[in-house]
Amino acid sequence: MSPWGNTAFQGGGDFERESYSQAHRCDHCGKLLIRYGYMDEDEPEKWLPIAGAQKEFPDVPVEIASLAMEAHNSLAANAGRGAVILARAVIEATAKDKGITNGNLYAKIDQLHTSGHIREHIKEAAHEVRLGGNDVAHGDILSGPFSYEETAEILTLMDEVLLEVYQSPARVKRARQQRLNRQRGSLNP
């Protein structure tokens, strides 16, 4: 980890804790990270992005994968409502990507199922993500914030939808192509 620039200090007035932040460049991957904290050391310093928050979604369109990664980053930052509403957006964007643009999200999820993109239990998973997102989107927050565990479960269901719609079919396609390439190679020595 190599510092990238100078350390910035802020605050320190009569009623404000003095804080610091500094950018670093990862020596391995080259990405930027931010180290930040308080000078009084009452709390340990923190890093962004949060370690372990980076989840990748191969074979998922980049715009949808970006939303899904942001949802996981929100979970890692303990921003449950943000994570859940992003997961809902992932489900809607997936339906639209598959050409399902009419109706509300309930109808779009059902259409994903009837058009063969998702199985019955994945349809139910998508509806659970939708319902969690609806609680946030429509202001039904009187029951309090989502727990970390509840948010993690909703994101797992979102991941299942992406696996079903994009990742699993792409994996099968690659395996089929590898088999065909192997067979062609054995037929043409």
PDB file of C-alpha atoms in Angstrom, residues 3-5 8 26-27 32 55 61 77 80-81 84-85 96 130-132 134 146 151 154 163 178 182 184 188:
ATOM      1  CA  PRO A   3       0.371   6.707   0.015  1.00  0.00           C
ATOM      2  CA  TRP A   4      -1.003   8.724  -2.874  1.00  0.00           C
ATOM      3  CA  GLY A   5      -0.838  12.371  -1.994  1.00  0.00           C
ATOM      4  CA  ALA A   8      -5.664  15.942   4.824  1.00  0.00           C
ATOM      5  CA  CYS A  26      -2.864  -0.689  -3.735  1.00  0.00           C
ATOM      6  CA  ASP A  27       0.516  -2.065  -4.811  1.00  0.00           C
ATOM      7  CA  LEU A  32      -7.288   3.729  -4.828  1.00  0.00           C
ATOM      8  CA  LYS A  55     -18.349  -8.798  -4.894  1.00  0.00           C
ATOM      9  CA  PRO A  61     -24.336  -6.663 -17.869  1.00  0.00           C
ATOM     10  CA  ALA A  77     -21.156   0.019   5.234  1.00  0.00           C
ATOM     11  CA  GLY A  80     -29.306  -1.569   4.966  1.00  0.00           C
ATOM     12  CA  ARG A  81     -32.055   0.516   3.408  1.00  0.00           C
ATOM     13  CA  VAL A  84     -32.264  -3.119  -0.195  1.00  0.00           C
ATOM     14  CA  ILE A  85     -33.468  -0.371  -2.538  1.00  0.00           C
ATOM     15  CA  LYS A  96     -35.901  -4.524 -18.510  1.00  0.00           C
ATOM     16  CA  ARG A 130     -39.267  -6.346  -4.372  1.00  0.00           C
ATOM     17  CA  LEU A 131     -41.237  -6.283  -1.118  1.00  0.00           C
ATOM     18  CA  GLY A 132     -38.201  -5.274   0.918  1.00  0.00           C
ATOM     19  CA  ASN A 134     -41.062  -1.395  -1.529  1.00  0.00           C
ATOM     20  CA  PHE A 146     -33.336  -3.528   8.273  1.00  0.00           C
ATOM     21  CA  THR A 151     -30.332  -7.116   4.489  1.00  0.00           C
ATOM     22  CA  ILE A 154     -32.263  -9.933   0.662  1.00  0.00           C
ATOM     23  CA  LEU A 163     -27.157 -16.284 -11.060  1.00  0.00           C
ATOM     24  CA  GLN A 178     -15.199 -26.193 -24.285  1.00  0.00           C
ATOM     25  CA  ARG A 182     -12.301 -30.597 -27.305  1.00  0.00           C
ATOM     26  CA  ARG A 184     -13.209 -30.876 -32.706  1.00  0.00           C
ATOM     27  CA  ASN A 188      -8.813 -33.202 -36.340  1.00  0.00           C
TER      28      ASN A 188
END
